[in-house]
Amino acid sequence: MSLTRIASMAFLPRQKSLEKHFTTPDELQERVLRYLISKGKNTEYGASHHFDEIRAYTDFAANIPVNTYEELKGDIDRMRHGEKNVLWPGTVKWYAKSSGTTNDKSKFIPVSADGLKNVHYQGGTDVVAMYLQNNPNSRLFDGKGLILGGSHSPNYNLSGSLVGDLSAILIENINPLVNLVRVPQKKTALLSDFEVKRDLIARETMHKNVTNLSGVPSWMMSVLVRVLELTGKQHINEVWPNLEVFFHGGIAFTPYRKQYEQIITSPGMHYMETYNASEGFFGIQNDPSDPSMLLMLDYGVYYEFIPMDEFGTDRPTVLPLSGVEVGRNYAMLISTSCGLWRYLIGDTVQFTSTRPYKFVITGRTKYFINAFGEELIMDNAEKGLQYACEQTGAQVSEYTAAPVYMDARAKCRHQWLIEFSRQPDSLDHFAHALDERLQQLNSDYEAKRFHDITLQHLEVIEARQGLFNDWLKAKGKLGGQHKVPRLSNSRKNLDELLQLNGNNKSNDNDK
């Protein structure tokens, strides 16, 4: 009997309990809310917001305001300095370093021992449980899992307290038994220099029996390319013939799928999306035939949602999970066992089903272009790029876009900077196909493009190879959990990239 067959038996009880996500989902969330309130009573935040008076969701919503990082930052900084029982009971020693806010370069998300156990690690366990349930002939544990990690560093020089990428926190605290089926070695996985780490990972793993991959698609692709360079092979399955699955998350997989299919040609290769953020583990693709993810309801996370057509208004509607509708775009709020209370995470989602609750990530509350009332979101962008690639034979590796508010001819348009891994048959053809598809996907964009009165035809500028990596490297953000900002009303990122690409900045008014 294979090791995987033996290990699979340990997942049977959890596979059974996961059925409650289909039968009694709202009860699972009610139980989580009771748990969070019972723990939160023992904190300063709970005392100041009268957690002891909360009896139902309406009390919870009335007593606790909606928070961004700015509202919780002072309390988190106190926790980082060693204060106890501030947002969550006890001392929190780990902080996931995430992309910053308007006022700060980085956010520091608390990761409590409870959160590690009942959110992040439970999510990782459930990914494997669902995969094995869908693939009973898997040999997952008969080889090694290549898991990409970031790095960490001391937190205010407090003993045992560290800050770093979430992946580094997970690797640092992982059950020692997992290290028996994981590569590379911990000291390599936690290196801060991604270029050095990339080479070492490739050298350490290219002669191993790797059966599964876990990580962000862009950074994993970089490692796989290095493996091919070192081995002289054309396809990854020539190096790792038993590779069967890539557990991916962090960024949309659509722009990278073709590249993966080109270098991993095994017909039995699987791709499974996860939604694991610094703030928590929220979703898993439980059905290989359905790109939407199952919302995980029995972790230490309670969910609420703000309709995006009300987002940014003075008094937006805030809904518990039971109030969401299929097909509507929502900003997501979370309360977690890491001490985040009614926290606006910044992601937008759309539900594809409510029995069970399944969803797709549609973008970020701050990653959109709405310079002229077009309300272009990342979901539009990803689908538009996919269509343009299909029409022109192109493949996109990285991109970003921003508006040109007014050029020398008093014309306004969207400007896209795209790094291609395979060139389109024509850049003009690609731009036309993208513009056409965006109009089909987004009625507001279509209305603004009508007769070129408000918004001109979009512009596509080709980025040189390696541009986005060079830009991230210059900012000290190469590797780990760092992502290229896709859409923005501000031209700051795009202008920096254009300058690095050798282009002149566009004449715009957003400086």
GROMACS .gro file of C-alpha atoms in nm, residues 103-452:
model
  350
  103ASN     CA    1   0.019   5.627   0.474
  104ASP     CA    2   0.247   5.328   0.529
  105LYS     CA    3   0.483   5.120   0.317
  106SER     CA    4   0.369   4.796   0.485
  107LYS     CA    5   0.087   4.655   0.692
  108PHE     CA    6   0.163   4.415   0.976
  109ILE     CA    7  -0.117   4.164   1.014
  110PRO     CA    8  -0.125   3.980   1.351
  111VAL     CA    9  -0.106   3.600   1.325
  112SER     CA   10  -0.201   3.447   1.659
  113ALA     CA   11  -0.138   3.087   1.764
  114ASP     CA   12  -0.515   3.030   1.736
  115GLY     CA   13  -0.518   3.179   1.387
  116LEU     CA   14  -0.227   2.964   1.274
  117LYS     CA   15  -0.403   2.650   1.392
  118ASN     CA   16  -0.769   2.703   1.310
  119VAL     CA   17  -0.738   2.926   1.004
  120HIS     CA   18  -0.414   2.895   0.807
  121TYR     CA   19  -0.312   2.536   0.883
  122GLN     CA   20  -0.672   2.416   0.876
  123GLY     CA   21  -0.698   2.564   0.528
  124GLY     CA   22  -0.387   2.379   0.414
  125THR     CA   23  -0.523   2.055   0.557
  126ASP     CA   24  -0.856   2.101   0.380
  127VAL     CA   25  -0.688   2.167   0.045
  128VAL     CA   26  -0.525   1.826   0.067
  129ALA     CA   27  -0.846   1.665   0.198
  130MET     CA   28  -1.047   1.793  -0.099
  131TYR     CA   29  -0.778   1.707  -0.350
  132LEU     CA   30  -0.751   1.349  -0.227
  133GLN     CA   31  -1.129   1.315  -0.226
  134ASN     CA   32  -1.141   1.425  -0.591
  135ASN     CA   33  -0.836   1.215  -0.689
  136PRO     CA   34  -0.852   0.876  -0.511
  137ASN     CA   35  -0.560   0.742  -0.720
  138SER     CA   36  -0.327   1.024  -0.615
  139ARG     CA   37   0.033   0.950  -0.514
  140LEU     CA   38   0.074   1.290  -0.350
  141PHE     CA   39   0.262   1.170  -0.040
  142ASP     CA   40   0.482   0.924  -0.227
  143GLY     CA   41   0.705   1.216  -0.321
  144LYS     CA   42   0.785   1.571  -0.209
  145GLY     CA   43   0.591   1.897  -0.216
  146LEU     CA   44   0.778   2.201  -0.344
  147ILE     CA   45   0.652   2.488  -0.129
  148LEU     CA   46   0.770   2.842  -0.198
  149GLY     CA   47   0.823   3.065   0.104
  150GLY     CA   48   0.917   3.423   0.172
  151SER     CA   49   1.139   3.548   0.452
  152HIS     CA   50   1.110   3.694   0.801
  153SER     CA   51   1.302   3.924   1.033
  154PRO     CA   52   1.299   4.031   1.402
  155ASN     CA   53   1.004   4.236   1.526
  156TYR     CA   54   1.122   4.535   1.729
  157ASN     CA   55   1.399   4.307   1.863
  158LEU     CA   56   1.149   4.133   2.092
  159SER     CA   57   1.256   3.779   2.178
  160GLY     CA   58   1.071   3.520   1.970
  161SER     CA   59   0.866   3.780   1.783
  162LEU     CA   60   0.907   3.806   1.408
  163VAL     CA   61   0.758   3.978   1.104
  164GLY     CA   62   0.765   3.844   0.750
  165ASP     CA   63   0.574   3.695   0.460
  166LEU     CA   64   0.285   3.472   0.563
  167SER     CA   65   0.447   3.181   0.377
  168ALA     CA   66   0.760   3.222   0.592
  169ILE     CA   67   0.550   3.219   0.910
  170LEU     CA   68   0.378   2.899   0.797
  171ILE     CA   69   0.706   2.725   0.710
  172GLU     CA   70   0.871   2.836   1.035
  173ASN     CA   71   0.590   2.696   1.249
  174ILE     CA   72   0.495   2.391   1.045
  175ASN     CA   73   0.459   2.047   1.201
  176PRO     CA   74   0.802   1.877   1.178
  177LEU     CA   75   0.637   1.575   1.014
  178VAL     CA   76   0.545   1.791   0.714
  179ASN     CA   77   0.915   1.863   0.658
  180LEU     CA   78   0.956   1.495   0.569
  181VAL     CA   79   0.748   1.550   0.255
  182ARG     CA   80   0.847   1.910   0.177
  183VAL     CA   81   1.130   2.073  -0.020
  184PRO     CA   82   1.347   2.281  -0.021
  185GLN     CA   83   1.516   2.275   0.320
  186LYS     CA   84   1.394   2.543   0.560
  187LYS     CA   85   1.705   2.763   0.546
  188THR     CA   86   1.674   2.783   0.167
  189ALA     CA   87   1.299   2.845   0.174
  190LEU     CA   88   1.341   3.139   0.412
  191LEU     CA   89   1.622   3.320   0.228
  192SER     CA   90   1.539   3.686   0.161
  193ASP     CA   91   1.724   3.721  -0.172
  194PHE     CA   92   1.481   3.570  -0.422
  195GLU     CA   93   1.733   3.542  -0.706
  196VAL     CA   94   1.972   3.341  -0.487
  197LYS     CA   95   1.683   3.141  -0.342
  198ARG     CA   96   1.542   3.065  -0.686
  199ASP     CA   97   1.870   2.909  -0.797
  200LEU     CA   98   1.918   2.710  -0.475
  201ILE     CA   99   1.560   2.580  -0.482
  202ALA     CA  100   1.608   2.459  -0.838
  203ARG     CA  101   1.936   2.286  -0.753
  204GLU     CA  102   1.799   2.124  -0.436
  205THR     CA  103   1.480   1.995  -0.596
  206MET     CA  104   1.565   1.899  -0.954
  207HIS     CA  105   1.674   1.549  -0.853
  208LYS     CA  106   1.389   1.492  -0.605
  209ASN     CA  107   1.060   1.312  -0.670
  210VAL     CA  108   0.838   1.622  -0.664
  211THR     CA  109   0.468   1.537  -0.684
  212ASN     CA  110   0.309   1.872  -0.598
  213LEU     CA  111   0.376   2.246  -0.607
  214SER     CA  112   0.242   2.523  -0.380
  215GLY     CA  113   0.290   2.893  -0.429
  216VAL     CA  114   0.218   3.211  -0.621
  217PRO     CA  115   0.202   3.140  -0.999
  218SER     CA  116   0.445   3.412  -1.105
  219TRP     CA  117   0.721   3.317  -0.859
  220MET     CA  118   0.671   2.943  -0.908
  221MET     CA  119   0.705   2.989  -1.284
  222SER     CA  120   1.037   3.164  -1.228
  223VAL     CA  121   1.164   2.866  -1.025
  224LEU     CA  122   1.042   2.614  -1.284
  225VAL     CA  123   1.215   2.802  -1.564
  226ARG     CA  124   1.538   2.784  -1.364
  227VAL     CA  125   1.489   2.408  -1.318
  228LEU     CA  126   1.460   2.369  -1.694
  229GLU     CA  127   1.771   2.582  -1.750
  230LEU     CA  128   1.979   2.372  -1.512
  231THR     CA  129   1.855   2.034  -1.634
  232GLY     CA  130   1.849   2.115  -2.004
  233LYS     CA  131   1.500   1.966  -2.028
  234GLN     CA  132   1.215   2.111  -2.228
  235HIS     CA  133   0.930   2.010  -2.000
  236ILE     CA  134   0.899   1.993  -1.621
  237ASN     CA  135   0.742   1.648  -1.636
  238GLU     CA  136   1.072   1.522  -1.780
  239VAL     CA  137   1.235   1.636  -1.455
  240TRP     CA  138   0.952   1.534  -1.222
  241PRO     CA  139   0.752   1.261  -1.399
  242ASN     CA  140   0.522   1.212  -1.099
  243LEU     CA  141   0.420   1.578  -1.066
  244GLU     CA  142   0.039   1.583  -1.042
  245VAL     CA  143  -0.089   1.910  -0.893
  246PHE     CA  144  -0.015   2.280  -0.845
  247PHE     CA  145  -0.192   2.439  -0.546
  248HIS     CA  146  -0.186   2.806  -0.642
  249GLY     CA  147  -0.310   3.135  -0.504
  250GLY     CA  148  -0.217   3.495  -0.438
  251ILE     CA  149  -0.283   3.624  -0.791
  252ALA     CA  150  -0.511   3.528  -1.078
  253PHE     CA  151  -0.396   3.215  -1.259
  254THR     CA  152  -0.551   3.302  -1.595
  255PRO     CA  153  -0.251   3.494  -1.741
  256TYR     CA  154  -0.017   3.206  -1.649
  257ARG     CA  155  -0.222   2.898  -1.742
  258LYS     CA  156  -0.093   2.872  -2.100
  259GLN     CA  157   0.268   2.902  -1.983
  260TYR     CA  158   0.220   2.623  -1.731
  261GLU     CA  159   0.050   2.402  -1.987
  262GLN     CA  160   0.345   2.454  -2.221
  263ILE     CA  161   0.610   2.345  -1.973
  264ILE     CA  162   0.401   2.082  -1.792
  265THR     CA  163   0.254   1.861  -2.063
  266SER     CA  164   0.134   1.569  -1.847
  267PRO     CA  165  -0.232   1.503  -1.934
  268GLY     CA  166  -0.309   1.425  -1.570
  269MET     CA  167  -0.176   1.753  -1.428
  270HIS     CA  168  -0.418   1.929  -1.192
  271TYR     CA  169  -0.447   2.294  -1.090
  272MET     CA  170  -0.628   2.385  -0.769
  273GLU     CA  171  -0.689   2.745  -0.661
  274THR     CA  172  -0.679   2.860  -0.300
  275TYR     CA  173  -0.758   3.190  -0.136
  276ASN     CA  174  -0.498   3.219   0.139
  277ALA     CA  175  -0.417   3.578   0.232
  278SER     CA  176  -0.209   3.732   0.509
  279GLU     CA  177  -0.535   3.798   0.692
  280GLY     CA  178  -0.668   3.443   0.670
  281PHE     CA  179  -0.753   3.137   0.462
  282PHE     CA  180  -1.090   3.191   0.297
  283GLY     CA  181  -1.157   2.967  -0.002
  284ILE     CA  182  -1.071   2.643  -0.180
  285GLN     CA  183  -1.157   2.521  -0.528
  286ASN     CA  184  -1.338   2.203  -0.430
  287ASP     CA  185  -1.462   2.107  -0.778
  288PRO     CA  186  -1.201   2.075  -1.058
  289SER     CA  187  -1.467   2.151  -1.320
  290ASP     CA  188  -1.576   2.475  -1.148
  291PRO     CA  189  -1.333   2.769  -1.120
  292SER     CA  190  -1.523   2.917  -0.824
  293MET     CA  191  -1.411   2.841  -0.468
  294LEU     CA  192  -1.595   2.710  -0.166
  295LEU     CA  193  -1.606   2.970   0.112
  296MET     CA  194  -1.461   2.807   0.425
  297LEU     CA  195  -1.711   2.866   0.702
  298ASP     CA  196  -1.592   2.675   1.010
  299TYR     CA  197  -1.249   2.833   1.060
  300GLY     CA  198  -1.191   3.126   1.295
  301VAL     CA  199  -1.328   3.372   1.036
  302TYR     CA  200  -1.667   3.545   1.034
  303TYR     CA  201  -1.767   3.709   0.706
  304GLU     CA  202  -1.965   4.019   0.614
  305PHE     CA  203  -2.011   4.192   0.280
  306ILE     CA  204  -2.065   4.545   0.144
  307PRO     CA  205  -2.229   4.575  -0.202
  308MET     CA  206  -1.975   4.744  -0.426
  309ASP     CA  207  -2.235   4.981  -0.567
  310GLU     CA  208  -2.257   5.122  -0.211
  311PHE     CA  209  -1.888   5.101  -0.129
  312GLY     CA  210  -1.743   5.438  -0.031
  313THR     CA  211  -2.079   5.591   0.056
  314ASP     CA  212  -2.146   5.735   0.401
  315ARG     CA  213  -2.367   5.451   0.524
  316PRO     CA  214  -2.326   5.144   0.305
  317THR     CA  215  -2.532   4.832   0.370
  318VAL     CA  216  -2.333   4.562   0.551
  319LEU     CA  217  -2.465   4.210   0.511
  320PRO     CA  218  -2.396   3.884   0.693
  321LEU     CA  219  -2.325   3.587   0.469
  322SER     CA  220  -2.692   3.485   0.472
  323GLY     CA  221  -2.780   3.813   0.297
  324VAL     CA  222  -2.561   3.786  -0.014
  325GLU     CA  223  -2.696   3.736  -0.366
  326VAL     CA  224  -2.552   3.550  -0.662
  327GLY     CA  225  -2.394   3.770  -0.929
  328ARG     CA  226  -2.348   4.083  -0.716
  329ASN     CA  227  -2.005   4.233  -0.649
  330TYR     CA  228  -1.911   4.271  -0.280
  331ALA     CA  229  -1.627   4.408  -0.070
  332MET     CA  230  -1.543   4.153   0.200
  333LEU     CA  231  -1.521   4.218   0.575
  334ILE     CA  232  -1.369   3.966   0.814
  335SER     CA  233  -1.349   3.913   1.189
  336THR     CA  234  -1.084   3.657   1.281
  337SER     CA  235  -0.911   3.466   1.560
  338CYS     CA  236  -0.606   3.682   1.490
  339GLY     CA  237  -0.779   3.990   1.630
  340LEU     CA  238  -0.909   4.158   1.316
  341TRP     CA  239  -1.260   4.292   1.387
  342ARG     CA  240  -1.495   4.378   1.100
  343TYR     CA  241  -1.183   4.437   0.894
  344LEU     CA  242  -1.208   4.553   0.534
  345ILE     CA  243  -0.963   4.319   0.367
  346GLY     CA  244  -0.963   4.503   0.033
  347ASP     CA  245  -1.074   4.215  -0.190
  348THR     CA  246  -1.395   4.204  -0.392
  349VAL     CA  247  -1.587   3.883  -0.454
  350GLN     CA  248  -1.890   3.764  -0.643
  351PHE     CA  249  -2.095   3.462  -0.541
  352THR     CA  250  -2.175   3.199  -0.800
  353SER     CA  251  -2.384   2.992  -0.557
  354THR     CA  252  -2.534   3.025  -0.209
  355ARG     CA  253  -2.604   2.656  -0.147
  356PRO     CA  254  -2.318   2.597  -0.097
  357TYR     CA  255  -2.154   2.941  -0.075
  358LYS     CA  256  -1.914   2.953  -0.370
  359PHE     CA  257  -1.745   3.259  -0.510
  360VAL     CA  258  -1.483   3.405  -0.742
  361ILE     CA  259  -1.242   3.686  -0.659
  362THR     CA  260  -1.326   3.980  -0.883
  363GLY     CA  261  -1.054   4.223  -0.778
  364ARG     CA  262  -0.946   4.467  -0.511
  365THR     CA  263  -1.133   4.764  -0.372
  366LYS     CA  264  -0.829   4.973  -0.462
  367TYR     CA  265  -0.736   4.793  -0.787
  368PHE     CA  266  -0.979   4.936  -1.038
  369ILE     CA  267  -0.998   5.217  -1.289
  370ASN     CA  268  -1.290   5.454  -1.250
  371ALA     CA  269  -1.146   5.775  -1.389
  372PHE     CA  270  -1.439   5.846  -1.621
  373GLY     CA  271  -1.722   5.643  -1.467
  374GLU     CA  272  -1.618   5.320  -1.643
  375GLU     CA  273  -1.575   5.112  -1.321
  376LEU     CA  274  -1.327   4.869  -1.474
  377ILE     CA  275  -1.240   4.590  -1.227
  378MET     CA  276  -0.977   4.316  -1.233
  379ASP     CA  277  -1.225   4.048  -1.333
  380ASN     CA  278  -1.298   4.249  -1.650
  381ALA     CA  279  -0.926   4.291  -1.713
  382GLU     CA  280  -0.843   3.921  -1.672
  383LYS     CA  281  -1.126   3.809  -1.901
  384GLY     CA  282  -1.043   4.078  -2.156
  385LEU     CA  283  -0.677   3.975  -2.166
  386GLN     CA  284  -0.772   3.609  -2.198
  387TYR     CA  285  -0.988   3.691  -2.502
  388ALA     CA  286  -0.717   3.908  -2.660
  389CYS     CA  287  -0.462   3.628  -2.613
  390GLU     CA  288  -0.696   3.376  -2.775
  391GLN     CA  289  -0.751   3.607  -3.072
  392THR     CA  290  -0.385   3.691  -3.130
  393GLY     CA  291  -0.191   3.385  -3.010
  394ALA     CA  292  -0.029   3.593  -2.735
  395GLN     CA  293   0.062   3.505  -2.379
  396VAL     CA  294   0.079   3.766  -2.102
  397SER     CA  295   0.321   3.726  -1.814
  398GLU     CA  296   0.269   4.061  -1.634
  399TYR     CA  297   0.067   4.378  -1.684
  400THR     CA  298  -0.058   4.697  -1.526
  401ALA     CA  299  -0.296   4.967  -1.647
  402ALA     CA  300  -0.391   5.323  -1.556
  403PRO     CA  301  -0.578   5.611  -1.715
  404VAL     CA  302  -0.433   5.891  -1.925
  405TYR     CA  303  -0.651   6.175  -1.803
  406MET     CA  304  -0.564   6.410  -2.086
  407ASP     CA  305  -0.293   6.389  -2.347
  408ALA     CA  306  -0.152   6.664  -2.568
  409ARG     CA  307  -0.464   6.645  -2.785
  410ALA     CA  308  -0.700   6.669  -2.486
  411LYS     CA  309  -0.791   6.302  -2.528
  412CYS     CA  310  -0.845   6.050  -2.248
  413ARG     CA  311  -0.780   5.677  -2.259
  414HIS     CA  312  -0.659   5.373  -2.068
  415GLN     CA  313  -0.295   5.282  -2.105
  416TRP     CA  314  -0.182   4.920  -2.061
  417LEU     CA  315   0.179   4.815  -2.012
  418ILE     CA  316   0.208   4.444  -2.090
  419GLU     CA  317   0.501   4.204  -2.073
  420PHE     CA  318   0.439   3.918  -2.317
  421SER     CA  319   0.583   3.571  -2.283
  422ARG     CA  320   0.459   3.510  -2.638
  423GLN     CA  321   0.412   3.799  -2.879
  424PRO     CA  322   0.069   3.870  -3.034
  425ASP     CA  323   0.041   3.851  -3.411
  426SER     CA  324  -0.003   4.228  -3.396
  427LEU     CA  325  -0.001   4.473  -3.106
  428ASP     CA  326  -0.283   4.668  -3.273
  429HIS     CA  327  -0.488   4.348  -3.312
  430PHE     CA  328  -0.431   4.268  -2.944
  431ALA     CA  329  -0.535   4.618  -2.833
  432HIS     CA  330  -0.847   4.608  -3.049
  433ALA     CA  331  -0.948   4.264  -2.919
  434LEU     CA  332  -0.894   4.374  -2.559
  435ASP     CA  333  -1.094   4.694  -2.605
  436GLU     CA  334  -1.373   4.507  -2.781
  437ARG     CA  335  -1.401   4.244  -2.507
  438LEU     CA  336  -1.397   4.502  -2.226
  439GLN     CA  337  -1.694   4.673  -2.390
  440GLN     CA  338  -1.877   4.340  -2.402
  441LEU     CA  339  -1.800   4.268  -2.035
  442ASN     CA  340  -1.863   4.612  -1.886
  443SER     CA  341  -2.159   4.827  -1.991
  444ASP     CA  342  -2.015   5.135  -1.817
  445TYR     CA  343  -1.692   5.100  -2.012
  446GLU     CA  344  -1.892   5.048  -2.331
  447ALA     CA  345  -2.098   5.362  -2.264
  448LYS     CA  346  -1.787   5.574  -2.206
  449ARG     CA  347  -1.628   5.436  -2.525
  450PHE     CA  348  -1.935   5.522  -2.735
  451HIS     CA  349  -1.817   5.712  -3.043
  452ASP     CA  350  -1.490   5.791  -2.862
   0.00000   0.00000   0.00000
